[in-house]
Coordinates of C-alpha atoms in Angstrom, one line a residue:
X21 CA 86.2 56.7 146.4
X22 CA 85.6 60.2 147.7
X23 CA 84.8 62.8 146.0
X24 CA 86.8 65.7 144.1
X25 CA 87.3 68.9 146.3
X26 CA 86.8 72.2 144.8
X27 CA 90.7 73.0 144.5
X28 CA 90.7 69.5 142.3
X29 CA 87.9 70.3 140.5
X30 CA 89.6 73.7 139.5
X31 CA 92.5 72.3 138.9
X32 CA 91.5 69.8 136.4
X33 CA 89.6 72.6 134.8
X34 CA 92.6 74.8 134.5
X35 CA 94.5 72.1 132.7
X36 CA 91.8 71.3 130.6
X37 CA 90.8 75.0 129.6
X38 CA 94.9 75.0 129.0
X39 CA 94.9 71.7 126.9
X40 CA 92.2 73.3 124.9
X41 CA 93.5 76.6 124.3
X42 CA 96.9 75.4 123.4
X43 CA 95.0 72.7 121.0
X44 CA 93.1 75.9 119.4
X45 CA 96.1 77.6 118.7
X46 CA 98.0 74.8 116.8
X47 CA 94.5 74.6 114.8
X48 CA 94.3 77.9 114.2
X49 CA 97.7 77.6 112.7
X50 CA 96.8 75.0 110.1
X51 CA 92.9 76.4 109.4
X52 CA 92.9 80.4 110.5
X53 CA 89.4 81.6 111.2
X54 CA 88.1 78.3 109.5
X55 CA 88.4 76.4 112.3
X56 CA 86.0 74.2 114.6
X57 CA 85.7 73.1 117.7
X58 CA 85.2 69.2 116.5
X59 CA 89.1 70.2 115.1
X60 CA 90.0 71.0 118.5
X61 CA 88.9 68.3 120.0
X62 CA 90.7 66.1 117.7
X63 CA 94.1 68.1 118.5
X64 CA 93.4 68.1 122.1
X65 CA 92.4 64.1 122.0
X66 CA 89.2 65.3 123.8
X67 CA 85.8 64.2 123.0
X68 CA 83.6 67.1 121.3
X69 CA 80.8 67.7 124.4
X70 CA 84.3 68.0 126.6
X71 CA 85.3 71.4 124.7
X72 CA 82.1 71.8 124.3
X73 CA 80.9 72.3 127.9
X74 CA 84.1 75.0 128.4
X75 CA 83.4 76.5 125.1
X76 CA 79.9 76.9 122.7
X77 CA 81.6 78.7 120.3
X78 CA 84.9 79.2 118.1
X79 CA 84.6 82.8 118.7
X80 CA 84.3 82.2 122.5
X81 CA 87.5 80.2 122.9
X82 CA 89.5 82.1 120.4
X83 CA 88.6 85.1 122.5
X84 CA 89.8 83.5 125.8
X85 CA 93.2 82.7 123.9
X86 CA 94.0 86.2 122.6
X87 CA 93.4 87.3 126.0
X88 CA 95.3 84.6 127.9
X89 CA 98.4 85.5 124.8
X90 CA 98.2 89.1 126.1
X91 CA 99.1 88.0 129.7
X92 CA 101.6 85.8 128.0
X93 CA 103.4 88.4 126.1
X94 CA 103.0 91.3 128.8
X95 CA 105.2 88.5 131.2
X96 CA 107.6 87.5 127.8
X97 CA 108.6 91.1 127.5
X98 CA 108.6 92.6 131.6
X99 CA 112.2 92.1 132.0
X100 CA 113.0 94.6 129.1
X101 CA 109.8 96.9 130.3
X102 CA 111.4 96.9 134.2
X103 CA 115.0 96.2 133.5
X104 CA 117.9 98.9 133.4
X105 CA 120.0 100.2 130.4
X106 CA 119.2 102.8 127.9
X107 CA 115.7 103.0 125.9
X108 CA 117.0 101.5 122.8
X109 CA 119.1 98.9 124.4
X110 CA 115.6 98.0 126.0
X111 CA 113.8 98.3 122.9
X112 CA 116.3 95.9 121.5
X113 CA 115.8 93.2 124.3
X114 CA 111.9 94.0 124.3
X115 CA 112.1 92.5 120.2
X116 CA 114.5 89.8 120.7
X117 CA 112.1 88.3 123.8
X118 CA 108.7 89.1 121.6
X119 CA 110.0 87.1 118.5
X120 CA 111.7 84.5 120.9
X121 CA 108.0 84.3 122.7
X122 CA 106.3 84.3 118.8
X123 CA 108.6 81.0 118.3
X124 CA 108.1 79.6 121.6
X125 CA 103.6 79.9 121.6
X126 CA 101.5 80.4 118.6
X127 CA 99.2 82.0 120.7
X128 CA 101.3 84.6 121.4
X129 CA 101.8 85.0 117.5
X130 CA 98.4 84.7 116.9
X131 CA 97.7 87.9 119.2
X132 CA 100.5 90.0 117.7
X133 CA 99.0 88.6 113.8
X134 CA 95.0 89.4 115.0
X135 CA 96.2 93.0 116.0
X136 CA 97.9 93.9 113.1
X137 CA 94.9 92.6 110.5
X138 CA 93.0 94.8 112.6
X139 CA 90.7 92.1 114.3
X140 CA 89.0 91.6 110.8
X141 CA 88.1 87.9 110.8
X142 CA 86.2 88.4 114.1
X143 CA 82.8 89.5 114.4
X144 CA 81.2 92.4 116.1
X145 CA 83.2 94.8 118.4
X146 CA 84.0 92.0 120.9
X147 CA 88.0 93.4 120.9
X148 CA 88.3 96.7 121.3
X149 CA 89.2 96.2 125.1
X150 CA 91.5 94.1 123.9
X151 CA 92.9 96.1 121.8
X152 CA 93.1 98.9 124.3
X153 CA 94.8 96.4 126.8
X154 CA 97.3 95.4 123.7
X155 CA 98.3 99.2 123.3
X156 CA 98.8 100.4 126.7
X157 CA 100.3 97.4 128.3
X158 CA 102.5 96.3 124.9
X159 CA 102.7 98.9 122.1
X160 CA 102.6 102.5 123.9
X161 CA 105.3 101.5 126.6
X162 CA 107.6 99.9 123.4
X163 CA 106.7 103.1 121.6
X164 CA 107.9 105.3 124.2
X165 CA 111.3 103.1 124.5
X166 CA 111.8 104.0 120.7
X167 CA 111.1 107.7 120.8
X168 CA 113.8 107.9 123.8
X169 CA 115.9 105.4 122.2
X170 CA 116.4 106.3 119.1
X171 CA 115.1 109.7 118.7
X172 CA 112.6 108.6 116.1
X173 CA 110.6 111.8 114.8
X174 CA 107.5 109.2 114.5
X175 CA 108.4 106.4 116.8
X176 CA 104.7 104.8 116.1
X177 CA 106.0 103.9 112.2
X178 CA 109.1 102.8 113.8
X179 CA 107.3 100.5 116.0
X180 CA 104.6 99.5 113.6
X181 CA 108.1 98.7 111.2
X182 CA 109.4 96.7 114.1
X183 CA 106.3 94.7 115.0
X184 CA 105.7 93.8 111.2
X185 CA 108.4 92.4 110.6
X186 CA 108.8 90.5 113.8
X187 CA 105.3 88.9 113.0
X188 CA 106.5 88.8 109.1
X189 CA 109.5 86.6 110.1
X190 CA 107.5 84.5 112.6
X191 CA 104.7 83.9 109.8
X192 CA 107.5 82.4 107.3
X193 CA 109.5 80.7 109.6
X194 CA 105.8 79.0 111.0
X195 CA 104.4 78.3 107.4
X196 CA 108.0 76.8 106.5
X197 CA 108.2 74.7 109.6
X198 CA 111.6 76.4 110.1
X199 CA 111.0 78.1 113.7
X200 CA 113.9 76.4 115.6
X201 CA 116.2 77.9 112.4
X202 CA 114.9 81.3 113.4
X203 CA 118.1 83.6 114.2
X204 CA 116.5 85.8 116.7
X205 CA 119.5 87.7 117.2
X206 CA 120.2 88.1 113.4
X207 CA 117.2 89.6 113.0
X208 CA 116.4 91.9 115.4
X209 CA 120.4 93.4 115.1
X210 CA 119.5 93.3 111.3
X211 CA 116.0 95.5 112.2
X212 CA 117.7 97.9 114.4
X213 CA 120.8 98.8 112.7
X214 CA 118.7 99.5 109.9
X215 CA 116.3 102.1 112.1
X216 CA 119.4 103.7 113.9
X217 CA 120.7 104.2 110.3
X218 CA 117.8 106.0 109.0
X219 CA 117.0 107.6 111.9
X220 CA 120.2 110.0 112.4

């Protein structure tokens, strides 16, 4: 048998980095912040030195995730960031893809969760690029489709109303294994009827 190439090689290690990370996230579902490798492990049906050699720490692989969710949700929500139509019709689609995403990969929900606690169950200041990459690739150019939208006279509480309860619904419909019950459309009409309402 000959050896692997180096495009194998990679390749295996992409799926297995992927295996992991999606494992991670269905942990971090059921534990939070309390979770351990030897859990994802089990999830993945991987041996222990296997995640491991890709990650020696929790903090390490949940990092990878957030920042791997980013790219998700930046690609989730780029047809209503580059599509045509009015600012609040966008703003409108930009919601109903971000919950649908939320539903779809618990990563994704754990980013938009982890951002609004603030980063507090993670140590030192290892997010604040994160962050940054969160607001100006996600939150300023939604923020700016609400202030043109709708007019808001503080579109960053509209937002901030928006994204709560988009991560609100996702937690309850998650912790109540009810996500393929979720009425995306309901909600997100429900959400901005309200805002237009208050707004004029």
């Amino acid at each position: 048998m000959s050896p692997r190439t180096k495009e194998q090689n990679d390749a295996i290690r992409e799926m297995r980095m992927n295996q992991i990370m999606q494992a991670a996230a269905e942990v971090y579902l059921e534990k939070g912040i309390q979770l351990e490798i030897r859990d994802v492990a089990v999830k993945a049906e991987l041996g222990y030195g296997t995640v491991y050699h890709y990650y020696k720490s929790k903090h390490m692989l949940l990092e990878d995730l957030l920042w791997d969710a980013l790219n998700r949700t930046e690609s989730a929500v780029l047809p209503a960031l580059t599509g045509d139509g009015g600012s609040l019709l966008k703003a409108e689609s930009f919601s109903r893809l971000l919950l649908r995403k939320c539903i779809q990969d618990p990563s994704v929900f754990i980013l938009l969760k982890t951002v609004a606690d603030n980063f507090h169950h993670f140590p030192g200041n290892r997010f604040i690029k994160l962050f940054a990459d969160f607001q100006e690739r996600i939150y300023l150019p939604f923020v700016d489709m609400i202030r043109e939208g709708i007019g808001s006279k503080s579109p960053e509480k509209t937002a901030n109303l928006i994204f709560g309860s988009l991560v609100g619904c996702t937690t309850l419909n998650i912790h109540h294994n009810m996500r393929n019950e979720m009425d995306v459309e309901g909600i997100v009409d429900m959400i901005f009827s309200g805002i237009q309402s208050k707004d004029r």
